[in-house]
Amino acid sequence: MGKILILNGSPRAPRSNSKAYAQWFTQVCPTETETYAITRDNHLELCRAMENCDHLLLVFPLYADGIPVTLLNFLKTLEENPPQHKPTVSVLINCGFLEPEQSEVAISMVELFCEQNSYPFGSVLSIGSGEAILNTPFRGLVGRKLKQLAASMTRRQGRRLKVTMPLPKKLFLRASTTYWENYGKRNGITRAQMETMDIEI
Ligand SMILES: Cc1cc2nc3c(=O)[nH]c(=O)nc-3n(C[C@H](O)[C@H](O)[C@H](O)COP(=O)(O)O)c2cc1C
């Protein structure tokens, strides 16, 4: 298989979990990879980079049950500037909630793009508890799935893989609530403030 182009579609790409997942993927993937973060200004450059790859791996977080605007805007540019040779598109998505199934709609959005623009659709790895899992003893489960994703892409198996922390929902909810409350405290924000729709006060 030819080169894999990896695009990070997280709005906070330089400090993102997507960056960590993409980096780990490159370490376990036997095929040559080239990685870029999607920015406001590099859409056309990325469309051109696609000419030299057989496979595109979109790495991004779930935002409000959909794809983040960083990725959405890039797909709009790609629609207008398609490469001559269309790569197979695979997805590596992570979400904050425990259930990787939360990301099904966002995956469908990429599938629809592929269908409407004649890109072959490849494999998927959907990571639940994506904000937390890398800092727990369960991180090894992610490594195993990343290897399976690389193999599925290489062999063009089109697998749909999932991974999350093997915890009861109640326990996860309690632990994540405590985590975010403490995070808020460190930044002078109360739980009540976090529960409002205000982004900046
Ligand atoms: C604005 C915003 C919306 C989010 N929406 C969801 C969501 O709908 N479901 C979910 O499970 N996680 C949601 N999350 C959590 C992110 O998917 C999670 O923190 C992820 O690890 C972020 O990845 P990144 O660091 O690569 O951007 C949201 C996070 C933000 C900041």
CSV table of C-alpha atoms and ligand atoms in Angstrom, one decimal:
chain,number,residue,atom,x,y,z
A,1,MET,CA,0.0,0.0,0.0
A,2,GLY,CA,1.2,3.5,-0.8
A,3,LYS,CA,1.6,6.4,1.7
A,4,ILE,CA,-1.0,7.3,4.3
A,5,LEU,CA,-1.8,11.0,4.7
A,6,ILE,CA,-3.0,11.7,8.2
A,7,LEU,CA,-5.0,14.9,8.9
A,8,ASN,CA,-5.8,16.1,12.4
A,9,GLY,CA,-9.2,17.8,12.4
A,10,SER,CA,-9.2,18.9,16.0
A,11,PRO,CA,-9.8,22.6,16.6
A,12,ARG,CA,-7.1,22.4,19.3
A,13,ALA,CA,-4.7,20.3,17.1
A,14,PRO,CA,-1.4,21.3,18.7
A,15,ARG,CA,-2.6,20.2,22.2
A,16,SER,CA,-5.2,17.6,21.1
A,17,ASN,CA,-5.9,14.0,22.1
A,18,SER,CA,-6.2,13.5,18.3
A,19,LYS,CA,-2.6,14.5,18.0
A,20,ALA,CA,-1.6,11.8,20.6
A,21,TYR,CA,-3.7,9.2,18.8
A,22,ALA,CA,-2.3,10.1,15.4
A,23,GLN,CA,1.3,9.9,16.7
A,24,TRP,CA,0.7,6.5,18.3
A,25,PHE,CA,-0.8,5.3,15.0
A,26,THR,CA,2.3,6.3,13.1
A,27,GLN,CA,4.4,4.4,15.5
A,28,VAL,CA,2.5,1.1,15.0
A,29,CYS,CA,1.8,1.5,11.3
A,30,PRO,CA,4.3,-0.3,9.0
A,31,THR,CA,3.3,2.0,6.1
A,32,GLU,CA,4.9,5.4,5.4
A,33,THR,CA,2.8,8.2,6.9
A,34,GLU,CA,2.7,12.0,6.5
A,35,THR,CA,0.8,14.0,9.1
A,36,TYR,CA,-0.6,17.5,9.1
A,37,ALA,CA,-3.0,19.5,11.3
A,38,ILE,CA,-5.8,21.1,9.4
A,39,THR,CA,-5.7,24.9,9.9
A,40,ARG,CA,-7.7,27.8,8.4
A,41,ASP,CA,-5.0,28.5,5.8
A,42,ASN,CA,-3.7,25.2,4.6
A,43,HIS,CA,-6.7,23.6,2.9
A,44,LEU,CA,-5.4,23.8,-0.6
A,45,GLU,CA,-1.9,22.6,0.4
A,46,LEU,CA,-3.6,19.5,2.0
A,47,CYS,CA,-5.7,18.9,-1.1
A,48,ARG,CA,-2.5,18.9,-3.2
A,49,ALA,CA,-0.7,16.6,-0.6
A,50,MET,CA,-3.5,14.1,-1.2
A,51,GLU,CA,-2.3,13.5,-4.8
A,52,ASN,CA,0.6,11.5,-3.5
A,53,CYS,CA,-1.2,9.1,-1.1
A,54,ASP,CA,-3.3,6.0,-1.5
A,55,HIS,CA,-5.0,6.4,1.9
A,56,LEU,CA,-6.3,9.3,3.9
A,57,LEU,CA,-6.8,8.9,7.7
A,58,LEU,CA,-9.0,11.6,9.2
A,59,VAL,CA,-8.3,11.9,13.0
A,60,PHE,CA,-10.7,14.1,14.9
A,61,PRO,CA,-12.8,14.4,18.0
A,62,LEU,CA,-16.6,14.2,18.3
A,63,TYR,CA,-18.0,17.7,18.8
A,64,ALA,CA,-21.7,18.2,19.6
A,65,ASP,CA,-22.5,14.7,18.2
A,66,GLY,CA,-20.9,15.7,14.8
A,67,ILE,CA,-17.7,16.5,13.1
A,68,PRO,CA,-15.8,19.6,14.3
A,69,VAL,CA,-16.0,22.7,12.2
A,70,THR,CA,-12.2,22.5,11.4
A,71,LEU,CA,-12.9,19.3,9.5
A,72,LEU,CA,-16.2,20.4,8.1
A,73,ASN,CA,-14.6,23.5,6.5
A,74,PHE,CA,-11.7,21.4,5.1
A,75,LEU,CA,-14.2,19.0,3.5
A,76,LYS,CA,-16.0,21.9,1.8
A,77,THR,CA,-12.7,23.0,0.2
A,78,LEU,CA,-11.9,19.4,-0.7
A,79,GLU,CA,-15.2,19.1,-2.4
A,80,GLU,CA,-14.2,22.1,-4.7
A,81,ASN,CA,-10.6,21.0,-5.1
A,82,PRO,CA,-10.6,17.2,-5.4
A,83,PRO,CA,-7.3,15.3,-6.2
A,84,GLN,CA,-7.1,13.4,-9.5
A,85,HIS,CA,-6.3,10.2,-7.7
A,86,LYS,CA,-8.8,9.8,-4.9
A,87,PRO,CA,-7.5,8.0,-1.7
A,88,THR,CA,-9.4,5.6,0.4
A,89,VAL,CA,-10.7,7.5,3.5
A,90,SER,CA,-10.5,6.0,7.0
A,91,VAL,CA,-11.5,7.5,10.3
A,92,LEU,CA,-9.9,7.6,13.8
A,93,ILE,CA,-12.4,9.4,16.0
A,94,ASN,CA,-12.4,9.9,19.8
A,95,CYS,CA,-15.2,11.2,22.0
A,96,GLY,CA,-15.4,12.3,25.6
A,97,PHE,CA,-18.2,10.0,26.7
A,98,LEU,CA,-17.7,6.4,27.6
A,99,GLU,CA,-19.6,4.9,24.6
A,100,PRO,CA,-17.8,4.9,21.3
A,101,GLU,CA,-21.3,4.5,19.7
A,102,GLN,CA,-21.8,8.2,20.4
A,103,SER,CA,-19.6,8.9,17.3
A,104,GLU,CA,-21.8,6.9,14.8
A,105,VAL,CA,-23.4,10.1,13.4
A,106,ALA,CA,-20.1,11.8,12.9
A,107,ILE,CA,-18.7,8.7,11.1
A,108,SER,CA,-21.8,8.7,8.9
A,109,MET,CA,-21.1,12.3,8.0
A,110,VAL,CA,-17.7,11.3,6.6
A,111,GLU,CA,-19.2,8.3,4.8
A,112,LEU,CA,-21.8,10.6,3.2
A,113,PHE,CA,-19.0,12.9,2.0
A,114,CYS,CA,-17.2,9.9,0.5
A,115,GLU,CA,-20.3,8.6,-1.2
A,116,GLN,CA,-21.2,12.0,-2.7
A,117,ASN,CA,-17.7,12.7,-3.8
A,118,SER,CA,-16.7,9.2,-5.0
A,119,TYR,CA,-14.0,8.4,-2.4
A,120,PRO,CA,-13.7,4.8,-1.4
A,121,PHE,CA,-14.5,4.4,2.4
A,122,GLY,CA,-12.0,2.3,4.4
A,123,SER,CA,-11.8,1.5,8.1
A,124,VAL,CA,-12.9,3.1,11.4
A,125,LEU,CA,-11.5,3.1,14.9
A,126,SER,CA,-13.9,4.8,17.3
A,127,ILE,CA,-12.5,5.6,20.8
A,128,GLY,CA,-14.8,6.2,23.8
A,129,SER,CA,-13.5,7.9,26.9
A,130,GLY,CA,-11.0,9.5,24.6
A,131,GLU,CA,-10.2,12.4,26.9
A,132,ALA,CA,-9.2,10.1,29.7
A,133,ILE,CA,-8.2,6.6,28.5
A,134,LEU,CA,-4.6,7.5,27.6
A,135,ASN,CA,-3.9,8.4,31.3
A,136,THR,CA,-5.1,5.2,32.7
A,137,PRO,CA,-3.9,1.6,32.8
A,138,PHE,CA,-6.4,0.9,30.0
A,139,ARG,CA,-4.2,2.7,27.4
A,140,GLY,CA,-2.8,-0.6,26.2
A,141,LEU,CA,-6.3,-1.4,24.8
A,142,VAL,CA,-5.9,1.6,22.5
A,143,GLY,CA,-2.5,0.5,21.3
A,144,ARG,CA,-3.9,-2.9,20.3
A,145,LYS,CA,-6.8,-1.3,18.4
A,146,LEU,CA,-4.5,1.1,16.6
A,147,LYS,CA,-2.4,-1.8,15.4
A,148,GLN,CA,-5.6,-3.5,14.2
A,149,LEU,CA,-6.6,-0.3,12.4
A,150,ALA,CA,-3.3,-0.1,10.6
A,151,ALA,CA,-3.6,-3.7,9.6
A,152,SER,CA,-7.1,-3.3,8.4
A,153,MET,CA,-6.1,-0.2,6.3
A,154,THR,CA,-3.1,-2.0,4.8
A,155,ARG,CA,-5.1,-5.1,3.9
A,156,ARG,CA,-8.1,-3.1,2.8
A,157,GLN,CA,-10.4,-5.0,5.2
A,158,GLY,CA,-12.7,-2.1,6.0
A,159,ARG,CA,-13.0,-3.1,9.6
A,160,ARG,CA,-15.1,-1.1,12.1
A,161,LEU,CA,-13.2,-1.1,15.4
A,162,LYS,CA,-14.2,0.3,18.8
A,163,VAL,CA,-12.5,0.7,22.2
A,164,THR,CA,-13.3,2.3,25.5
A,165,MET,CA,-12.5,1.9,29.2
A,166,PRO,CA,-14.1,-1.2,30.5
A,167,LEU,CA,-15.9,0.5,33.4
A,168,PRO,CA,-19.5,0.7,34.5
A,169,LYS,CA,-21.2,3.9,33.3
A,170,LYS,CA,-22.0,5.1,36.8
A,171,LEU,CA,-18.4,4.8,37.9
A,172,PHE,CA,-17.1,6.6,34.8
A,173,LEU,CA,-19.7,9.4,35.3
A,174,ARG,CA,-18.7,9.8,38.9
A,175,ALA,CA,-14.9,9.9,38.1
A,176,SER,CA,-15.4,12.2,35.1
A,177,THR,CA,-17.6,14.6,37.1
A,178,THR,CA,-15.0,14.8,39.9
A,179,TYR,CA,-12.3,15.4,37.3
A,180,TRP,CA,-14.1,18.3,35.6
A,181,GLU,CA,-15.1,19.8,38.9
A,182,ASN,CA,-11.5,19.9,40.1
A,183,TYR,CA,-10.4,21.2,36.7
A,184,GLY,CA,-13.0,24.0,37.1
A,185,LYS,CA,-11.8,24.8,40.7
A,186,ARG,CA,-8.2,25.1,39.5
A,187,ASN,CA,-9.4,27.7,37.0
A,188,GLY,CA,-11.8,29.5,39.4
A,189,ILE,CA,-15.0,28.1,37.8
A,190,THR,CA,-17.8,26.5,39.8
A,191,ARG,CA,-20.0,23.6,38.7
A,192,ALA,CA,-22.9,26.0,38.4
A,193,GLN,CA,-20.9,28.2,36.0
A,194,MET,CA,-19.9,25.2,34.0
A,195,GLU,CA,-23.6,24.2,33.6
A,196,THR,CA,-24.5,27.5,31.9
A,197,MET,CA,-24.3,28.0,28.2
A,198,ASP,CA,-21.9,30.9,28.7
A,199,ILE,CA,-18.5,30.3,27.1
A,200,GLU,CA,-16.8,33.4,28.4
A,201,ILE,CA,-18.2,35.6,31.2
B,1,LIG,C1,-17.2,21.9,22.1
B,1,LIG,C2,-17.0,20.4,22.5
B,1,LIG,C3,-18.1,19.6,22.2
B,1,LIG,C4,-18.0,18.2,22.5
B,1,LIG,N1,-19.0,17.3,22.2
B,1,LIG,C5,-18.9,16.0,22.6
B,1,LIG,C6,-20.0,15.2,22.3
B,1,LIG,O1,-21.0,15.5,21.7
B,1,LIG,N2,-19.9,13.9,22.7
B,1,LIG,C7,-18.8,13.4,23.4
B,1,LIG,O2,-18.7,12.2,23.7
B,1,LIG,N3,-17.7,14.2,23.6
B,1,LIG,C8,-17.8,15.5,23.2
B,1,LIG,N4,-16.7,16.4,23.5
B,1,LIG,C9,-15.5,15.8,24.1
B,1,LIG,C10,-14.4,15.6,23.0
B,1,LIG,O3,-14.8,14.7,22.0
B,1,LIG,C11,-13.2,15.0,23.7
B,1,LIG,O4,-12.8,15.9,24.8
B,1,LIG,C12,-12.0,14.7,22.8
B,1,LIG,O5,-11.1,13.9,23.5
B,1,LIG,C13,-11.4,16.0,22.3
B,1,LIG,O6,-10.4,15.6,21.3
B,1,LIG,P1,-9.3,16.5,20.8
B,1,LIG,O7,-8.3,16.9,22.0
B,1,LIG,O8,-8.6,15.8,19.8
B,1,LIG,O9,-9.9,17.8,20.3
B,1,LIG,C14,-16.8,17.7,23.1
B,1,LIG,C15,-15.8,18.6,23.5
B,1,LIG,C16,-15.9,19.9,23.1
B,1,LIG,C17,-14.8,20.9,23.5
